[in-house]
Coordinates of C-alpha atoms in Angstrom, one line a residue:
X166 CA 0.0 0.0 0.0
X167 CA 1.5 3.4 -0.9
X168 CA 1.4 6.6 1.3
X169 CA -1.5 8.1 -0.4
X170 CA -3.8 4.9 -0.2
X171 CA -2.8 4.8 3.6
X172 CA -3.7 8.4 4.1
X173 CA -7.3 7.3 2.7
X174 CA -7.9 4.3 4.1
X175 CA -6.2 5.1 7.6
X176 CA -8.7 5.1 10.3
X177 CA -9.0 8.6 12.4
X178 CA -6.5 7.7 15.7
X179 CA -4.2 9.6 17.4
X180 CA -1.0 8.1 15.5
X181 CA -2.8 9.5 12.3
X182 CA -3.7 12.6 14.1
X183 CA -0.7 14.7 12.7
X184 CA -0.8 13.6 9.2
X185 CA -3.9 11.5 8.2
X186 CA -6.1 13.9 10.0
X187 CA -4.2 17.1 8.4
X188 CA -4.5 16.0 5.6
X189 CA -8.3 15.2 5.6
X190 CA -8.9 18.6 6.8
X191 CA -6.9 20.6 4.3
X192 CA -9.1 18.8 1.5
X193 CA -12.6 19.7 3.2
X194 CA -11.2 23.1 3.1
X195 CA -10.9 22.9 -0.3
X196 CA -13.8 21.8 -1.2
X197 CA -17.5 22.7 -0.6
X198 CA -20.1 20.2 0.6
X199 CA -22.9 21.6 -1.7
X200 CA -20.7 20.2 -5.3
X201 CA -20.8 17.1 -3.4
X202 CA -24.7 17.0 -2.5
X203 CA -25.3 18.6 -6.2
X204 CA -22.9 15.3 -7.4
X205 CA -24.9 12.9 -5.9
X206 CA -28.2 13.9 -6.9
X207 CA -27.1 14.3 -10.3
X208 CA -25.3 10.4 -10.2
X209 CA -28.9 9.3 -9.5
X210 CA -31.0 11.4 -12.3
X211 CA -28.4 11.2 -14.5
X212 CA -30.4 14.4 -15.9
X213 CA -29.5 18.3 -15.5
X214 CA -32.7 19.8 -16.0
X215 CA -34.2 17.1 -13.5
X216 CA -31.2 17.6 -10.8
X217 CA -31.8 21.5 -11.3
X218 CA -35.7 20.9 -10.8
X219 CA -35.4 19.2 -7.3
X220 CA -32.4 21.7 -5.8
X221 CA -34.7 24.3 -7.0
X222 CA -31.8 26.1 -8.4
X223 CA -30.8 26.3 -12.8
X224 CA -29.7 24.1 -15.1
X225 CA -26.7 25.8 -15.9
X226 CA -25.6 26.2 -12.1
X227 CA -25.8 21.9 -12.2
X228 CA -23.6 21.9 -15.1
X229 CA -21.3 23.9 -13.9
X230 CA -20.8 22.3 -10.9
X231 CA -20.7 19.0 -13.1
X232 CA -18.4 20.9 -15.4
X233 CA -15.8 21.5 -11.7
X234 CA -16.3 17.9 -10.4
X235 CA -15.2 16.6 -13.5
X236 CA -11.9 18.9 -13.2
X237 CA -11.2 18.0 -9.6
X238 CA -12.0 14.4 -9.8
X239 CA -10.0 13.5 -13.2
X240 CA -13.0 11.7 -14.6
X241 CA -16.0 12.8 -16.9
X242 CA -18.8 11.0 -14.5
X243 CA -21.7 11.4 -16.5
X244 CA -21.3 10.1 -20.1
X245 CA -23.7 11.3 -22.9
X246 CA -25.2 8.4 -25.1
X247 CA -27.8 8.4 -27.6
X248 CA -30.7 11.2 -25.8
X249 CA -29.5 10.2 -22.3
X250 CA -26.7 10.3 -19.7
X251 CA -24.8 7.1 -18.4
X252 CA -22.6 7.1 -15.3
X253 CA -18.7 6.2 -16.0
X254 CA -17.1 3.4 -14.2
X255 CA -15.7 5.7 -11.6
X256 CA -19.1 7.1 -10.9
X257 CA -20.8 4.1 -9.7
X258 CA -17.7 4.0 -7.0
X259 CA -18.6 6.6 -6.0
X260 CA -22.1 6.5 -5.0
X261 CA -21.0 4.7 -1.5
X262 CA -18.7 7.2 -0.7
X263 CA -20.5 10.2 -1.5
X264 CA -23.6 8.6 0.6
X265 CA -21.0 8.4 3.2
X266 CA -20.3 11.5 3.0
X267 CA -23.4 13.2 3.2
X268 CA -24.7 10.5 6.0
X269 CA -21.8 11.7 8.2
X270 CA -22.8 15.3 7.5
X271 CA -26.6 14.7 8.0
X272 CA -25.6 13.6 11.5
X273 CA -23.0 15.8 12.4
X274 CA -26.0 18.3 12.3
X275 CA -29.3 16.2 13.1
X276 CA -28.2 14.2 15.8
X277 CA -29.8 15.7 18.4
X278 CA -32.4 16.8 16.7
X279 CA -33.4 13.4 15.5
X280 CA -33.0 11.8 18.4
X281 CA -34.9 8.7 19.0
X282 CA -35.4 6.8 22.6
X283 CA -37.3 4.1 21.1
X284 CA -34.1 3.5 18.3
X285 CA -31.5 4.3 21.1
X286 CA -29.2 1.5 22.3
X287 CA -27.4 3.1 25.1
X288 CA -26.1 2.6 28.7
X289 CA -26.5 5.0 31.6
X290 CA -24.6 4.6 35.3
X291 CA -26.7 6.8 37.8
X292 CA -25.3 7.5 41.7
X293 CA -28.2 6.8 43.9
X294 CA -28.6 5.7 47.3
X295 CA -31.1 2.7 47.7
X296 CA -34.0 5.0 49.2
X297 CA -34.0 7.2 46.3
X298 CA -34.0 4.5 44.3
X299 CA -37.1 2.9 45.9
X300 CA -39.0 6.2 45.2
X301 CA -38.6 6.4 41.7
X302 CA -37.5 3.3 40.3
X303 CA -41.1 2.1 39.8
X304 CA -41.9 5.6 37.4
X305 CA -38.7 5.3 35.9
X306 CA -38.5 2.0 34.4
X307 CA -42.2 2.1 34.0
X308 CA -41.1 4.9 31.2
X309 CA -37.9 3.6 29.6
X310 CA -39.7 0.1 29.0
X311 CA -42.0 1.7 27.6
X312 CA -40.9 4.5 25.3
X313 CA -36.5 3.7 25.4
X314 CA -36.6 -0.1 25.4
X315 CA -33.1 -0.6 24.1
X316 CA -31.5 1.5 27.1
X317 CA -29.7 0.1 30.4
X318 CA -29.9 1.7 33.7
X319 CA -27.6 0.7 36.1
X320 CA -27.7 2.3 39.2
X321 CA -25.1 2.2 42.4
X322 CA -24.5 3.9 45.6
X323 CA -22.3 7.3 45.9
X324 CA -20.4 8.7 48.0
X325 CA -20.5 12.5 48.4
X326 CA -16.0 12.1 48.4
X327 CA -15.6 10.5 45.4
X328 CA -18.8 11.3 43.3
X329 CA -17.0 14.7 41.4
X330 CA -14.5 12.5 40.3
X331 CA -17.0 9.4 39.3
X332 CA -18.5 12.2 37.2
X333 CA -15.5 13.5 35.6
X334 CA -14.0 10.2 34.7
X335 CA -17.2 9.2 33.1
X336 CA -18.3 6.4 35.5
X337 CA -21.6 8.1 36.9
X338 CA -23.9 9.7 34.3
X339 CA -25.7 11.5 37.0
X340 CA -26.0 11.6 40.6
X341 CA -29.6 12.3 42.4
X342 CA -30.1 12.7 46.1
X343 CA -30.4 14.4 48.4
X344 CA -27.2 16.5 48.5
X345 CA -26.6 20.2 48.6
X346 CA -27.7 22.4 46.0
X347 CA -24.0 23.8 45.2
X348 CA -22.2 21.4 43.7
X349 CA -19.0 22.3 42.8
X350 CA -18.7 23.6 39.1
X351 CA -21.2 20.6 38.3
X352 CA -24.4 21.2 36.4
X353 CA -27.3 20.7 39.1
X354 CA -31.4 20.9 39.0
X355 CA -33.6 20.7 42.1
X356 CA -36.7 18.3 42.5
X357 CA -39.5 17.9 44.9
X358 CA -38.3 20.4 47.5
X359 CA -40.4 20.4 50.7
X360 CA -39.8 19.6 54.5
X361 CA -38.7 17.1 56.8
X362 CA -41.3 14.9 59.0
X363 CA -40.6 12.8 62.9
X364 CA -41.6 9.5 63.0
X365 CA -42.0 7.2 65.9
X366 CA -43.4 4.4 66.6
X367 CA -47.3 4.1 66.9
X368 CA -46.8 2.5 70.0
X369 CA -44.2 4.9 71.6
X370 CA -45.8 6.9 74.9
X371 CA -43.7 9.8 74.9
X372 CA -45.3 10.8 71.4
X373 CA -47.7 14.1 72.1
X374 CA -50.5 15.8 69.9
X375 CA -48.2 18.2 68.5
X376 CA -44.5 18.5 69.7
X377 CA -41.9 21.3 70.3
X378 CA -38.5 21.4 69.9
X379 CA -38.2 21.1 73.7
X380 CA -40.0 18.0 73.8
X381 CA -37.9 16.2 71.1
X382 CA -34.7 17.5 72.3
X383 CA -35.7 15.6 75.7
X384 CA -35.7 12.2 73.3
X385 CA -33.8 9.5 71.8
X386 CA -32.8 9.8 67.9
X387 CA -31.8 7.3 65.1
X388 CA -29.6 9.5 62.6
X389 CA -30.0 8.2 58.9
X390 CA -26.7 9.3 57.1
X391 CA -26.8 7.4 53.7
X392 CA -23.8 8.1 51.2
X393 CA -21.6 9.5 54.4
X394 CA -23.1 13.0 53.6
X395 CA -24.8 14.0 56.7
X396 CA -26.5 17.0 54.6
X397 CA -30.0 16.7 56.3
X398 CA -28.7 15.6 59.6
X399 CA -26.9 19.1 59.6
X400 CA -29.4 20.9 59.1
X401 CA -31.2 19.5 61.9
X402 CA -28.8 20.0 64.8
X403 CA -28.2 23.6 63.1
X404 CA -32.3 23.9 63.8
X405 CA -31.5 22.9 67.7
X406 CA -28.6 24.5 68.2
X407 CA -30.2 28.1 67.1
X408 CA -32.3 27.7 69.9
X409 CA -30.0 26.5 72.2
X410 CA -30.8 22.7 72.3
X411 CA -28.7 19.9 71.5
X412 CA -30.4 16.4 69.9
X413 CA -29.7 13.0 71.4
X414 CA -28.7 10.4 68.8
X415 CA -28.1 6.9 69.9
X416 CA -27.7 5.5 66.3
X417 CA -27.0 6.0 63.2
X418 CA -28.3 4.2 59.9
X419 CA -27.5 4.5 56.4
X420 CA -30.1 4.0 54.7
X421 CA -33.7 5.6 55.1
X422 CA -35.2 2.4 54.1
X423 CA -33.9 0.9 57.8
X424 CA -35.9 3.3 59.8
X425 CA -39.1 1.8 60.1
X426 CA -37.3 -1.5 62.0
X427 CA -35.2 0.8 64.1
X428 CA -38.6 2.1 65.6
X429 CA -41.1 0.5 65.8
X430 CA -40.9 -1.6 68.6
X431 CA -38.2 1.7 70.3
X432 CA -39.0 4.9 72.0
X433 CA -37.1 6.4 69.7
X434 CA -37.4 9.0 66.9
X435 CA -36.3 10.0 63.9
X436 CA -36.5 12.9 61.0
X437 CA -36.7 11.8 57.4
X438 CA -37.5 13.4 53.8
X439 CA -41.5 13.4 53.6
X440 CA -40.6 12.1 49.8
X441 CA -39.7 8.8 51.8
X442 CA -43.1 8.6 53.4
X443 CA -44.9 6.4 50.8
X444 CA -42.1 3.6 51.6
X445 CA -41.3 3.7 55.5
X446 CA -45.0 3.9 56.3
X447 CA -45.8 0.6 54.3
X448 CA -44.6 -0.5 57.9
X449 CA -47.9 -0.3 60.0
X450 CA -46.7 0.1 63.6
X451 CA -45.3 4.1 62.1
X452 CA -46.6 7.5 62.8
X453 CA -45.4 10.6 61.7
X454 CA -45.4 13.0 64.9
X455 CA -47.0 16.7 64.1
X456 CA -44.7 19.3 64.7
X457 CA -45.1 22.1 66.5
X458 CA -42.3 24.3 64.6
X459 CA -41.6 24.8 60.8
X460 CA -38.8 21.9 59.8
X461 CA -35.7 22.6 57.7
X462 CA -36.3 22.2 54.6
X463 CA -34.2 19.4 51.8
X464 CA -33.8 19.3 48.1
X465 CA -33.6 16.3 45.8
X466 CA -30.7 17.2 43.7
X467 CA -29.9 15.9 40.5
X468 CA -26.1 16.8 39.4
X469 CA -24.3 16.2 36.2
X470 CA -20.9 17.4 34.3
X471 CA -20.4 19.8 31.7
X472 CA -19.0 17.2 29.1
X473 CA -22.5 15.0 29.2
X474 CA -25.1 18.1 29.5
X475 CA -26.1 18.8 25.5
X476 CA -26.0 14.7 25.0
X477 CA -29.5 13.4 23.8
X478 CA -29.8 10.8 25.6
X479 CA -29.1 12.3 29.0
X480 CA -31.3 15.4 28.2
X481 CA -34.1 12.8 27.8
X482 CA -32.8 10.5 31.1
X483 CA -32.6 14.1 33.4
X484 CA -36.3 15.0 31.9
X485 CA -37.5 11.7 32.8
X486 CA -36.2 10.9 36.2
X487 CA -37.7 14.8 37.1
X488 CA -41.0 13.5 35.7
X489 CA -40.4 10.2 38.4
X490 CA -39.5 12.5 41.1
X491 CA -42.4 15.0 40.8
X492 CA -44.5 12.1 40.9
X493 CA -43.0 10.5 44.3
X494 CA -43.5 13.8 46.0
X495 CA -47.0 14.2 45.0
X496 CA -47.9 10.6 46.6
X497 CA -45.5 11.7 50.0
X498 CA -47.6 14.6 50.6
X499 CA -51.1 12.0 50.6
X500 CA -49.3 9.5 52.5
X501 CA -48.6 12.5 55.4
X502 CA -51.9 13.4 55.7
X503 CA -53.2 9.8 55.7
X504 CA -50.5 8.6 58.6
X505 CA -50.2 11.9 61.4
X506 CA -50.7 10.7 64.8

């Protein structure tokens, strides 16, 4: 094979980079797309007049660009015979490169615009802690099965540490939780905001109609710190402290999904999303204990880098899992109203 046929041939990699790819790009620059498009066309008709017809443009601007490709090509293309026009040898070659051509141009440009969930064969890691995912998993796959059949969610646990570089590195997609707001330099949205509820067992005594921060700072805690974030368990003891009150923890879970078995048969209390509510209260022996003071409040965060936020298919995953999350919060608020003691 000589130099020029491994300049063509040579599949774009970094060794070819400094030559192959130079190269490549100094003979786009030298040539314009629409003599290409025109070329094609006219390879199928095999007619001026009808090429000119369906570009909307003259018969003499379709010869002349025949006239040019001819030149720059070495080879007459289009062969006149009898009353009609046959293509040369070289012209049927052609045809599967110029398609090629215009295929990668079409989507260059139309990608995203043609994008396609039902067509789409991709594969998406998310960082999610197993409560979240038991609050939208249902909604979620629910969608993708039916309108993305082709994609594959995975989804794993993330820690707040190591989830920036996850991201970077390209081994999480996304991350949703609930995690502060400011995320670094990372792209972020906010879902289902809304406040934090007490539960306690049904059976617990020390439960009253309607409790002050007094009366729960006088109690036993379980702390729920899933991912090793501590995020809403801050905000929390920030909510005591500012009135001069400490609260008593005595464990500490991490996952929300534990907290129905931690009290239930306990005196003890504990604060949780109200998104959570439709899963921990499928336990029946849990209340959620009226409070007598406005709760902090928590956001369901979804975060995502820079190098992932124009791609299709993640624009479509982020719109989707928002959909999933709006609906989870809707059916917390009903199961709150259905389960205050």
């Amino acid at each position: 094979m000589n130099t020029r046929q491994s300049l063509e041939t040579a599949p774009l990699t970094s060794a070819s980079v400094s030559g192959g790819l130079m190269q490549w790009i100094s003979v786009a620059r030298s040539h314009e797309l629409n003599a290409v498009a025109t070329l094609r066309l006219l390879l199928e008709t095999c007619n001026l007049s009808e090429t000119a017809r369906q570009l909307n443009t003259s018969q003499s601007a379709v010869s002349r660009t025949l006239e040019r490709m001819r030149r720059e090509l070495g080879d007459p293309l289009l062969i006149k015979s009898a009353n009609r026009m046959l293509r040369s040898k070289r012209a049927d070659t052609l045809l599967s490169v110029l398609d090629e051509i215009l295929s990668a141009n079409y989507r260059l440009y139309r990608e995203s615009i043609m994008f396609d969930p039902a067509r789409e064969v991709r594969s998406f890691v998310i960082g999610m802690s197993d409560s979240t995912q038991s609050i939208i998993a249902n909604d979620l796959f629910s969608t993708i099965r039916a309108e993305a059949p082709q994609f594959m969610i995975r989804m794993e646990p993330a820690l707040v540490e190591n989830a920036s570089s996850l991201l970077t590195h390209g081994r999480l997609d996304l991350v949703v939780g609930f995690w502060p707001t400011d995320f670094g330099d990372f792209r972020t949205e906010t879902f289902a905001q809304g406040d934090l509820v007490c539960l306690a067992s049904k059976d617990n005594p020390l439960i009253r109609r309607s409790m002050s921060l007094t009366q729960l700072a006088q109690q036993a805690f379980v702390e729920v710190n899933p991912g090793g974030i501590g995020f809403i368990g801050g905000q929390i003891d920030d909510l005591f402290t500012q009135h001069g009150l400490v609260r008593h923890k005595v464990a500490i879970l991490s996952s929300y999904l534990a907290v129905p078995w931690a009290i239930a048969a306990t005196d003890l209390f504990c604060f949780v999303p109200r998104l959570l509510l439709p899963q921990i209260l499928q336990h029946d022996r849990v209340a959620v204990v009226e409070l007598g003071f406005t709760s902090p409040r928590y956001a369901m965060t979804m975060c995502w880098h820079n190098i992932a936020h124009t791609d299709p298919g993640q624009v479509w995953l982020r719109q989707k899992i928002g959909q999933a999350l709006r609906a989870a919060a809707s059916r917390a608020n009903m199961a709150a109203s259905r389960h205050t003691g």
